[in-house]
Amino acid sequence: MSTAASPLGPWTKPPVQPNLDVGGSNAWDKDTIASMNIVPDPDKLGGWIAFFEGGMGPGTQGDWTLGVARAPHPTGPWVKSPLNPVLSGSAVHDPSRCFKGSEPCAGLYVASVLPPARYTNDSWWLYMEAPINKNDEGPIALWSSPTPEGPWAFVKYVLDGGNRGGWDSGRYSESRVFRHDDLFHLFASASAVGGERANKDVEQIGWAVSADGLNFREYPHNPVCPQEGSTPLTSAMAEAHALIEEQVIYIFHTIRWTHTGPSPFAPKGRNAEDLGVEILTVSASFLIQLPIITPNWRLALDPGQESPCLYDWESYRYCAALKVAMTASAAPTQVLYPLISFNVSASCKRLTAVHLNVLVKAFSNDAAVGETLQKLPLYATCGSTGQLTATSKSVTAAELPSTDFIVATIEYVSGDGTLSAITQTAIYKNDGTVHHRSR
């Protein structure tokens, strides 16, 4: 489990040992556990409760099956319920929701949990992707229970694309339902290909809303996060889990890439899956700070050196692609060109002068770092505490021709000694101005 003070991080590195591990050699969850969703435990002050699926051990019939665990803190120690498994994956089998050629479809993936409240009729509500089709996707189903351990009962399918020719015809991966401002929101990851050729090669994110948590209405301009609008080489944005803070929506999701082999930008190749976030705003006025070089980099530079810009899973360094123009699915001719500046902090030799440049470079749709488009100088004096911080001037898309994405590196031009613990943050700011462009 990773933690952060802000939705955009910087996030701590996950521990080497899992917070919740698989069961023993004869356990129902001996092979895998996944999709751990945690909420405060209403029956124990300060406690937490987790819902997860496990498989494919004894008693599961080879289907992903539901388990429960409890802990005094989100990071643990977690103790599994002695009544596990609490809902068999075979119990969610429904022939009417199986694509032709994928029968029998069964098993469940946990999407989100709502503890008992007035709006859940004082029951536990569990939203799941269930049953799972051959393309590893399914309808979003609601089940309810008086207790975490059950008995669980099917309520209804709240969202079901179901091979109708739309963006979500291949149905959904497990996506979080949550309540905000008296409405239920679901930012759902979905694929477009259902039926006998169902696949999840491309997953995009759409939005649906409900007044009662049972009857959801899809936004007419879905997907709100199309594949082509995300980070270059993104194939799928799966398992969406959204968070709303004021006027900003953060949608965390699994990323699958179109290519995972070695390349100049990813010399050691890419992970099969990574964690990503899409950022939506409901206002044209915003200030968003995005950490791009974090403490996890453990970055140090000497005069004359430049920070690397690679996808480097081995060193835990991911050079972030930054979008320079923001659009909306409902208004494709309207665009925001926010100001983008960069803050750099570092440990340094006290009371010495430092000259840095932030090098803003093009980043292509095939994930290649291009030429330097802007050189933003930073002149700073290392303080008496041995720390410096400086913020560059801003740039906009008008100063960054012929590119939708950029990357930013730090060039250490001159100074006295090594800079260490270097961090960098991209600062997006828009004053409400909306531009118009042709389709």
XYZ file of N, CA, C and O in Angstrom, residues 61-239:
716
model
N -14.299 -23.119 -6.999
C -14.698 -23.652 -8.313
C -13.967 -22.949 -9.461
O -14.456 -22.874 -10.583
N -12.785 -22.413 -9.143
C -11.997 -21.749 -10.175
C -12.465 -20.349 -10.505
O -12.014 -19.769 -11.491
N -13.356 -19.799 -9.691
C -13.890 -18.457 -9.941
C -13.385 -17.482 -8.879
O -13.212 -17.846 -7.714
N -13.181 -16.224 -9.292
C -12.822 -15.191 -8.342
C -13.939 -15.039 -7.306
O -15.100 -14.869 -7.652
N -13.550 -15.063 -6.014
C -14.482 -15.208 -4.908
C -14.201 -14.145 -3.849
O -13.076 -13.678 -3.707
N -15.228 -13.740 -3.074
C -15.148 -12.593 -2.168
C -14.637 -12.961 -0.781
O -15.074 -13.953 -0.180
N -13.707 -12.111 -0.264
C -13.218 -12.253 1.099
C -13.237 -10.932 1.844
O -13.363 -9.855 1.238
N -13.116 -11.011 3.168
C -13.148 -9.843 4.050
C -11.963 -9.911 5.000
O -11.543 -11.000 5.415
N -11.407 -8.738 5.342
C -10.327 -8.651 6.328
C -10.514 -7.377 7.144
O -11.170 -6.430 6.698
N -9.923 -7.352 8.363
C -10.026 -6.185 9.242
C -8.647 -5.809 9.771
O -7.757 -6.661 9.883
N -8.509 -4.498 10.105
C -7.224 -4.000 10.601
C -7.456 -2.751 11.440
O -8.448 -2.031 11.242
N -6.513 -2.442 12.363
C -6.637 -1.211 13.147
C -6.158 0.027 12.401
O -6.371 1.149 12.849
N -5.504 -0.170 11.257
C -4.923 0.929 10.481
C -4.942 0.515 9.012
O -4.865 -0.682 8.691
N -5.054 1.482 8.072
C -5.090 1.091 6.653
C -3.909 0.236 6.202
O -4.066 -0.590 5.296
N -2.746 0.428 6.808
C -1.590 -0.376 6.397
C -1.493 -1.702 7.157
O -0.581 -2.472 6.923
N -2.428 -1.964 8.073
C -2.450 -3.237 8.768
C -2.083 -3.132 10.233
O -2.027 -2.033 10.782
N -1.843 -4.302 10.857
C -1.877 -5.645 10.262
C -3.305 -6.112 9.968
O -4.202 -5.911 10.780
N -3.478 -6.723 8.808
C -4.782 -7.180 8.356
C -5.005 -8.636 8.778
O -4.114 -9.474 8.643
N -6.202 -8.900 9.278
C -6.593 -10.253 9.695
C -7.818 -10.661 8.890
O -8.855 -9.975 8.918
N -7.709 -11.761 8.188
C -8.827 -12.232 7.361
C -9.925 -12.832 8.230
O -9.662 -13.428 9.279
N -11.155 -12.673 7.776
C -12.298 -13.212 8.494
C -12.261 -14.741 8.497
O -11.984 -15.367 7.457
N -12.549 -15.354 9.655
C -12.599 -16.834 9.683
C -13.762 -17.399 8.872
O -13.800 -18.607 8.625
N -14.690 -16.522 8.466
C -15.838 -16.978 7.675
C -15.585 -16.896 6.171
O -16.479 -17.208 5.381
N -14.386 -16.454 5.778
C -14.059 -16.400 4.341
C -14.091 -17.781 3.717
O -13.779 -18.776 4.377
N -14.437 -17.880 2.420
C -14.962 -16.807 1.565
C -16.427 -16.506 1.888
O -17.165 -17.414 2.274
N -16.825 -15.251 1.700
C -18.165 -14.849 2.120
C -19.166 -14.806 0.968
O -20.362 -14.685 1.191
N -18.678 -14.877 -0.261
C -19.557 -14.978 -1.442
C -18.793 -15.698 -2.533
O -17.737 -15.234 -2.978
N -19.311 -16.837 -2.951
C -18.660 -17.634 -3.991
C -18.787 -16.967 -5.349
O -19.830 -16.406 -5.692
N -17.715 -17.044 -6.135
C -17.756 -16.504 -7.488
C -18.747 -17.222 -8.381
O -19.271 -16.635 -9.340
N -19.045 -18.492 -8.063
C -20.013 -19.230 -8.876
C -21.435 -18.728 -8.639
O -22.313 -18.904 -9.486
N -21.661 -18.045 -7.495
C -23.011 -17.576 -7.178
C -23.440 -16.414 -8.060
O -24.636 -16.108 -8.148
N -22.481 -15.746 -8.713
C -22.836 -14.589 -9.545
C -23.049 -14.984 -11.007
O -23.321 -14.119 -11.848
N -22.908 -16.269 -11.329
C -23.108 -16.720 -12.715
C -24.509 -16.361 -13.198
O -25.504 -16.555 -12.508
N -24.563 -15.790 -14.409
C -25.840 -15.383 -14.999
C -25.738 -15.556 -16.506
O -25.091 -14.764 -17.197
N -26.384 -16.599 -17.065
C -26.300 -16.834 -18.510
C -26.727 -15.641 -19.352
O -26.238 -15.447 -20.467
N -27.636 -14.815 -18.824
C -28.117 -13.673 -19.606
C -27.056 -12.594 -19.764
O -27.219 -11.682 -20.571
N -25.978 -12.674 -18.997
C -24.920 -11.675 -19.088
C -23.618 -12.272 -19.653
O -22.560 -11.695 -19.520
N -23.722 -13.422 -20.284
C -22.552 -14.062 -20.895
C -22.542 -13.779 -22.395
O -23.530 -14.035 -23.086
N -21.426 -13.258 -22.886
C -21.285 -13.128 -24.329
C -21.263 -14.517 -24.951
O -20.761 -15.472 -24.361
N -21.806 -14.628 -26.163
C -21.774 -15.902 -26.858
C -20.326 -16.364 -27.006
O -19.455 -15.610 -27.435
N -20.089 -17.589 -26.626
C -18.730 -18.127 -26.700
C -17.980 -18.025 -25.397
O -16.877 -18.560 -25.274
N -18.566 -17.343 -24.398
C -17.869 -17.219 -23.114
C -18.603 -17.936 -21.993
O -18.258 -17.798 -20.834
N -19.646 -18.716 -22.315
C -20.352 -19.458 -21.286
C -19.478 -20.609 -20.768
O -18.776 -21.252 -21.554
N -19.571 -20.953 -19.471
C -20.273 -20.176 -18.448
C -19.378 -19.047 -17.950
O -18.174 -19.244 -17.765
N -19.911 -17.868 -17.764
C -19.148 -16.762 -17.190
C -19.545 -16.611 -15.730
O -20.716 -16.704 -15.384
N -18.552 -16.432 -14.882
C -18.797 -16.336 -13.446
C -17.617 -15.627 -12.814
O -16.694 -15.171 -13.496
N -17.608 -15.538 -11.500
C -16.540 -14.856 -10.789
C -16.834 -13.373 -10.645
O -17.678 -12.804 -11.347
N -16.122 -12.742 -9.708
C -16.395 -11.346 -9.377
C -15.100 -10.590 -9.120
O -14.111 -11.146 -8.665
N -15.124 -9.305 -9.442
C -14.063 -8.370 -9.076
C -14.695 -7.261 -8.234
O -15.692 -6.658 -8.649
N -14.102 -6.968 -7.080
C -14.629 -5.937 -6.197
C -14.374 -4.560 -6.804
O -13.248 -4.224 -7.164
N -15.431 -3.742 -6.895
C -15.309 -2.385 -7.425
C -15.300 -1.351 -6.304
O -14.429 -0.489 -6.244
N -16.283 -1.400 -5.401
C -16.330 -0.466 -4.271
C -17.358 -0.947 -3.260
O -18.236 -1.761 -3.571
N -17.243 -0.402 -2.049
C -18.110 -0.805 -0.937
C -18.653 0.448 -0.262
O -17.915 1.408 -0.033
N -19.944 0.441 0.073
C -20.558 1.512 0.842
C -21.093 0.921 2.146
O -21.926 0.013 2.119
N -20.606 1.400 3.317
C -21.098 0.891 4.603
C -22.557 1.273 4.822
O -23.102 2.142 4.123
N -23.201 0.661 5.793
C -24.612 0.974 6.056
C -24.839 2.462 6.306
O -24.094 3.115 7.033
N -25.883 2.992 5.685
C -26.259 4.406 5.823
C -27.715 4.533 5.396
O -28.317 3.595 4.865
N -28.269 5.713 5.616
C -29.660 5.938 5.220
C -29.871 5.659 3.744
O -30.867 5.046 3.341
N -28.890 6.092 2.906
C -29.063 5.954 1.462
C -28.769 4.543 0.954
O -28.954 4.264 -0.217
N -28.291 3.644 1.818
C -28.129 2.230 1.436
C -29.158 1.351 2.138
O -28.991 0.128 2.191
N -30.195 1.967 2.695
C -31.208 1.232 3.458
C -30.595 0.471 4.627
O -31.025 -0.631 4.980
N -29.549 1.092 5.213
C -28.857 0.530 6.384
C -28.273 -0.846 6.113
O -28.139 -1.667 7.036
N -27.910 -1.094 4.869
C -27.243 -2.345 4.487
C -25.861 -2.045 3.938
O -25.546 -0.911 3.566
N -25.034 -3.060 3.891
C -23.771 -2.967 3.160
C -24.071 -3.089 1.677
O -24.778 -4.009 1.258
N -23.546 -2.139 0.894
C -23.698 -2.212 -0.563
C -22.339 -2.511 -1.177
O -21.343 -1.814 -0.909
N -22.318 -3.526 -2.002
C -21.089 -3.952 -2.670
C -21.294 -3.891 -4.178
O -22.141 -4.599 -4.728
N -20.556 -3.006 -4.837
C -20.580 -2.925 -6.298
C -19.445 -3.780 -6.842
O -18.301 -3.680 -6.376
N -19.753 -4.603 -7.830
C -18.769 -5.541 -8.382
C -18.877 -5.589 -9.897
O -19.933 -5.293 -10.468
N -17.781 -5.968 -10.526
C -17.850 -6.436 -11.902
C -18.175 -7.912 -11.825
O -17.353 -8.710 -11.398
N -19.405 -8.264 -12.219
C -19.838 -9.656 -12.060
C -21.125 -9.892 -12.856
O -22.033 -9.064 -12.803
N -21.210 -11.036 -13.579
C -20.161 -12.035 -13.753
C -19.104 -11.589 -14.774
O -19.359 -10.701 -15.591
N -17.953 -12.228 -14.715
C -16.825 -11.874 -15.572
C -16.920 -12.647 -16.879
O -17.021 -13.872 -16.879
N -16.884 -11.915 -18.000
C -16.921 -12.544 -19.316
C -15.524 -12.954 -19.773
O -14.524 -12.679 -19.107
N -15.453 -13.555 -20.949
C -14.166 -14.067 -21.435
C -13.163 -12.956 -21.707
O -11.958 -13.202 -21.747
N -13.637 -11.719 -21.903
C -12.709 -10.606 -22.110
C -12.308 -9.948 -20.790
O -11.753 -8.858 -20.773
N -12.603 -10.626 -19.672
C -12.221 -10.181 -18.334
C -13.017 -8.956 -17.905
O -12.606 -8.238 -16.989
N -14.154 -8.693 -18.537
C -15.008 -7.575 -18.176
C -16.426 -8.083 -17.943
O -16.760 -9.231 -18.253
N -17.263 -7.212 -17.393
C -18.624 -7.626 -17.091
C -19.478 -6.445 -16.714
O -19.015 -5.302 -16.662
N -20.762 -6.685 -16.428
C -21.630 -5.606 -15.963
C -21.227 -5.167 -14.551
O -20.573 -5.918 -13.821
N -21.599 -3.948 -14.179
C -21.422 -3.500 -12.808
C -22.688 -3.893 -12.043
O -23.783 -3.417 -12.352
N -22.517 -4.786 -11.068
C -23.643 -5.342 -10.319
C -23.617 -4.849 -8.877
O -22.548 -4.650 -8.300
N -24.786 -4.662 -8.297
C -24.918 -4.287 -6.891
C -25.462 -5.465 -6.104
O -26.487 -6.045 -6.463
N -24.750 -5.815 -5.021
C -25.191 -6.821 -4.066
C -25.273 -6.165 -2.698
O -24.549 -5.194 -2.429
N -26.139 -6.668 -1.833
C -26.291 -6.087 -0.501
C -26.301 -7.170 0.569
O -26.578 -8.341 0.284
N -25.996 -6.730 1.809
C -25.946 -7.673 2.924
C -26.111 -6.909 4.237
O -25.695 -5.748 4.346
N -26.664 -7.547 5.265
C -26.747 -6.884 6.565
C -25.416 -6.814 7.292
O -25.231 -5.974 8.179
N -24.458 -7.684 6.928
C -23.145 -7.712 7.564
C -22.080 -7.943 6.501
O -22.376 -8.468 5.411
N -20.814 -7.615 6.781
C -19.755 -7.866 5.795
C -19.619 -9.340 5.414
O -19.259 -9.662 4.272
N -19.900 -10.217 6.366
C -19.763 -11.649 6.092
C -20.994 -12.257 5.431
O -21.023 -13.449 5.150
N -22.016 -11.454 5.175
C -23.186 -11.964 4.486
C -24.366 -12.211 5.417
O -24.317 -11.850 6.591
N -25.429 -12.780 4.868
C -25.547 -13.305 3.501
C -25.719 -12.197 2.459
O -26.472 -11.245 2.676
N -25.027 -12.354 1.331
C -25.079 -11.384 0.251
C -26.178 -11.765 -0.737
O -26.327 -12.936 -1.088
N -26.917 -10.735 -1.185
C -28.023 -10.956 -2.120
C -27.887 -10.009 -3.305
O -27.544 -8.828 -3.140
N -28.170 -10.517 -4.492
C -28.136 -9.699 -5.700
C -29.252 -8.667 -5.659
O -30.391 -8.975 -5.320
N -28.929 -7.402 -6.036
C -29.928 -6.333 -6.111
C -30.278 -6.034 -7.564
O -31.423 -6.183 -7.989
N -29.276 -5.605 -8.358
C -29.531 -5.351 -9.769
C -28.217 -5.031 -10.477
O -27.199 -4.744 -9.838
N -28.259 -5.073 -11.805
C -27.162 -4.564 -12.620
C -27.378 -3.062 -12.782
O -28.411 -2.633 -13.306
N -26.414 -2.278 -12.334
C -26.602 -0.821 -12.381
C -26.033 -0.208 -13.654
O -26.401 0.913 -14.019
N -25.145 -0.937 -14.323
C -24.589 -0.468 -15.601
C -24.191 -1.691 -16.410
O -23.481 -2.569 -15.908
N -24.675 -1.743 -17.648
C -24.432 -2.934 -18.460
C -24.395 -2.544 -19.933
O -25.442 -2.378 -20.571
N -23.169 -2.394 -20.468
C -23.026 -2.015 -21.873
C -23.628 -3.040 -22.801
O -24.507 -2.745 -23.614
N -23.138 -4.275 -22.705
C -23.799 -5.397 -23.324
C -23.903 -5.465 -24.827
O -24.975 -5.745 -25.351
N -22.814 -5.179 -25.573
C -22.777 -5.452 -27.005
C -23.851 -4.691 -27.778
O -24.535 -5.233 -28.636
N -23.979 -3.388 -27.482
C -24.981 -2.572 -28.167
C -24.374 -1.650 -29.215
O -25.045 -0.763 -29.728
N -23.080 -1.799 -29.462
C -22.437 -0.984 -30.477
C -21.845 0.310 -29.971
O -21.331 1.095 -30.761
N -21.896 0.545 -28.674
C -21.371 1.788 -28.123
C -19.955 1.654 -27.590
O -19.306 0.613 -27.734
N -19.481 2.718 -26.950
C -18.110 2.755 -26.423
C -17.902 1.706 -25.330
O -16.768 1.312 -25.065
N -18.997 1.237 -24.708
C -18.904 0.282 -23.601
C -19.547 -1.065 -23.932
O -20.001 -1.787 -23.044
N -19.561 -1.439 -25.212
C -20.210 -2.692 -25.620
C -19.527 -3.930 -25.059
O -20.143 -4.985 -24.936
N -18.236 -3.820 -24.745
C -17.531 -4.961 -24.167
C -17.679 -5.057 -22.667
O -17.097 -5.914 -22.031
N -18.482 -4.149 -22.100
C -18.735 -4.035 -20.668
C -17.518 -3.459 -19.936
O -16.669 -2.839 -20.546
N -17.468 -3.662 -18.604
C -16.635 -2.834 -17.747
C -15.634 -3.659 -16.936
O -15.884 -4.817 -16.602
N -14.522 -3.007 -16.593
C -13.680 -3.545 -15.526
C -14.114 -2.904 -14.217
O -14.834 -1.894 -14.217
N -13.739 -3.506 -13.091
C -14.235 -3.050 -11.794
C -13.927 -1.562 -11.592
O -12.780 -1.135 -11.630
N -14.970 -0.762 -11.399
C -14.862 0.692 -11.334
C -15.665 1.195 -10.140
O -16.782 0.748 -9.894
N -15.108 2.171 -9.453
C -15.628 2.597 -8.151
C -16.906 3.424 -8.267
O -16.976 4.383 -9.036
N -17.897 3.073 -7.465
C -19.079 3.895 -7.240
C -18.880 4.624 -5.914
O -18.497 4.025 -4.912
N -19.128 5.927 -5.895
C -18.985 6.696 -4.663
C -20.048 7.780 -4.622
O -20.666 8.124 -5.636
N -20.244 8.339 -3.437
C -21.286 9.341 -3.240
C -20.645 10.701 -2.997
O -19.742 10.833 -2.179
N -21.127 11.715 -3.718
C -20.600 13.075 -3.593
C -21.733 14.052 -3.861
O -22.431 13.945 -4.878
N -21.922 15.000 -2.941
C -22.984 16.008 -3.073
C -24.347 15.367 -3.332
O -25.103 15.772 -4.235
N -24.649 14.320 -2.549
C -25.957 13.651 -2.578
C -26.249 12.911 -3.878
O -27.407 12.549 -4.152
N -25.220 12.680 -4.690
C -25.379 11.877 -5.901
C -24.357 10.741 -5.902
O -23.265 10.870 -5.333
N -24.705 9.653 -6.554
C -23.794 8.537 -6.742
C -23.094 8.718 -8.092
O -23.761 8.945 -9.111
N -21.790 8.620 -8.089
C -21.002 8.797 -9.310
C -20.267 7.501 -9.639
O -19.799 6.793 -8.746
N -20.150 7.234 -10.923
C -19.422 6.068 -11.408
C -18.623 6.478 -12.642
O -19.196 6.766 -13.691
N -17.307 6.574 -12.472
C -16.416 6.765 -13.620
C -15.929 5.372 -14.010
O -15.102 4.775 -13.317
N -16.488 4.849 -15.085
C -16.340 3.444 -15.428
C -15.371 3.240 -16.587
O -15.460 3.923 -17.616
N -14.459 2.285 -16.406
C -13.592 1.836 -17.497
C -14.340 0.802 -18.322
O -14.936 -0.117 -17.766
N -14.303 0.947 -19.644
C -15.052 0.033 -20.493
C -14.343 -0.187 -21.816
O -13.583 0.652 -22.288
N -14.620 -1.345 -22.415
C -14.117 -1.659 -23.747
C -15.275 -1.627 -24.735
O -16.442 -1.741 -24.355
N -14.953 -1.485 -26.002
C -15.990 -1.282 -27.017
C -16.366 -2.544 -27.774
O -17.361 -2.550 -28.507
N -15.612 -3.625 -27.614
C -15.830 -4.825 -28.431
C -16.421 -5.937 -27.569
O -15.755 -6.464 -26.672
N -17.683 -6.271 -27.821
C -18.342 -7.355 -27.113
C -18.632 -8.521 -28.031
O -18.067 -8.641 -29.129
N -19.546 -9.388 -27.595
C -19.940 -10.518 -28.437
C -18.862 -11.585 -28.531
O -17.999 -11.719 -27.670
N -18.898 -12.338 -29.628
C -17.980 -13.462 -29.793
C -16.532 -13.014 -29.893
O -15.613 -13.770 -29.569
N -16.298 -11.764 -30.334
C -14.926 -11.268 -30.462
C -14.558 -10.314 -29.328
O -13.664 -9.485 -29.471
N -15.235 -10.428 -28.217
C -15.017 -9.510 -27.099
C -13.550 -9.474 -26.686
O -12.876 -10.512 -26.618
N -13.049 -8.258 -26.448
C -11.682 -8.094 -25.953
C -11.621 -6.825 -25.114
O -12.574 -6.053 -25.065
N -10.505 -6.632 -24.439
C -10.309 -5.413 -23.648
C -9.009 -4.723 -24.063
O -8.330 -4.116 -23.240
N -8.713 -4.813 -25.362
C -7.486 -4.198 -25.868
C -7.467 -2.705 -25.608
O -6.428 -2.128 -25.286
N -8.614 -2.063 -25.777
C -8.742 -0.621 -25.538
C -9.814 -0.409 -24.482
O -10.942 -0.879 -24.644
N -9.452 0.272 -23.403
C -10.431 0.651 -22.388
C -10.381 2.161 -22.198
O -9.308 2.743 -22.042
N -11.564 2.769 -22.230
C -11.703 4.202 -22.027
C -12.603 4.435 -20.809
O -13.225 3.507 -20.298
N -12.705 5.686 -20.362
C -13.437 5.973 -19.134
C -14.624 6.868 -19.439
O -14.493 7.909 -20.090
N -15.792 6.439 -18.960
C -17.005 7.229 -19.086
C -17.598 7.529 -17.721
O -17.160 6.998 -16.699
N -18.613 8.363 -17.706
C -19.210 8.829 -16.455
C -20.695 8.514 -16.447
O -21.388 8.680 -17.447
N -21.170 8.047 -15.296
C -22.600 7.841 -15.085
C -22.956 8.355 -13.697
O -22.128 8.347 -12.788
N -24.204 8.799 -13.524
C -24.617 9.412 -12.267
C -25.989 8.877 -11.878
O -26.793 8.486 -12.734
N -26.241 8.848 -10.554
C -27.500 8.295 -10.053
C -27.926 9.034 -8.796
O -27.085 9.431 -7.979
N -29.222 9.194 -8.608
C -29.741 9.800 -7.386
C -29.904 8.781 -6.270
O -29.867 9.145 -5.086
N -30.062 7.484 -6.626
C -30.355 6.477 -5.607
C -29.331 5.347 -5.546
O -29.455 4.441 -4.708
N -28.304 5.367 -6.414
C -27.318 4.290 -6.419
C -27.766 3.041 -7.134
O -27.026 2.060 -7.203
N -28.970 3.069 -7.675
C -29.547 1.908 -8.358
C -29.732 2.149 -9.843
O -29.473 1.257 -10.665
N -30.183 3.336 -10.178
C -30.506 3.663 -11.568
C -29.546 4.748 -12.057
O -29.683 5.918 -11.690
N -28.597 4.336 -12.870
C -27.561 5.248 -13.346
C -27.881 5.724 -14.757
O -28.377 4.970 -15.603
N -27.551 6.981 -14.987
C -27.720 7.593 -16.306
C -26.342 7.966 -16.846
O -25.592 8.706 -16.219
N -26.038 7.448 -18.028
C -24.728 7.727 -18.629
C -24.683 9.144 -19.208
O -25.666 9.633 -19.789
N -23.535 9.768 -19.076
C -23.285 11.068 -19.693
C -23.359 10.902 -21.209
O -22.771 9.960 -21.766
N -24.078 11.768 -21.915
C -24.284 11.560 -23.359
C -23.029 11.731 -24.203
O -23.033 11.332 -25.375
N -21.967 12.322 -23.638
C -20.755 12.551 -24.424
C -19.606 11.634 -23.991
O -18.443 11.991 -24.115
N -19.956 10.458 -23.478
C -18.920 9.478 -23.130
C -18.193 8.987 -24.372
O -18.770 8.957 -25.467
N -16.924 8.601 -24.236
C -16.129 8.588 -23.005
C -15.578 9.969 -22.666
O -15.191 10.717 -23.565
N -15.526 10.288 -21.370
C -14.962 11.571 -20.959
C -13.432 11.527 -20.954
O -12.778 12.569 -21.002
N -12.877 10.327 -20.873
C -11.419 10.133 -20.989
C -11.150 9.169 -22.132
O -11.074 7.948 -21.933
N -11.048 9.679 -23.363
C -10.793 8.790 -24.501
C -9.337 8.358 -24.541
O -8.455 9.032 -24.008
N -9.113 7.237 -25.188
C -7.755 6.693 -25.268
C -6.780 7.697 -25.857
O -5.676 7.890 -25.337
N -7.177 8.378 -26.926
C -6.245 9.257 -27.622
C -5.912 10.514 -26.817
O -4.971 11.237 -27.144
N -6.653 10.771 -25.736
C -6.375 11.945 -24.927
C -5.431 11.696 -23.773
O -5.035 12.637 -23.083
N -5.072 10.426 -23.564
C -4.228 10.096 -22.423
C -2.765 10.014 -22.844
O -2.390 10.341 -23.979
N -1.924 9.570 -21.922
C -0.485 9.496 -22.132
C -0.148 8.690 -23.384
O -0.756 7.642 -23.628
N 0.793 9.147 -24.208
C 1.170 8.387 -25.399
C 1.482 6.924 -25.101
O 2.089 6.607 -24.082
N 1.031 6.066 -25.992
C 1.153 4.607 -25.947
C 0.185 3.955 -24.973
O 0.267 2.756 -24.724
N -0.759 4.714 -24.430
C -1.787 4.106 -23.580
C -2.722 3.268 -24.442
O -3.288 3.755 -25.416
N -2.893 2.015 -24.059
C -3.854 1.139 -24.724
C -5.158 1.081 -23.945
O -6.239 1.167 -24.514
N -5.046 0.952 -22.620
C -6.240 0.788 -21.802
C -6.094 1.555 -20.494
O -5.020 1.576 -19.889
N -7.200 2.191 -20.089
C -7.328 2.805 -18.763
C -8.367 1.976 -18.025
O -9.572 2.167 -18.201
N -7.903 1.030 -17.233
C -8.780 0.027 -16.643
C -8.996 0.283 -15.158
O -8.229 0.980 -14.503
N -10.087 -0.314 -14.631
C -10.334 -0.350 -13.182
C -10.324 1.050 -12.570
O -9.606 1.337 -11.617
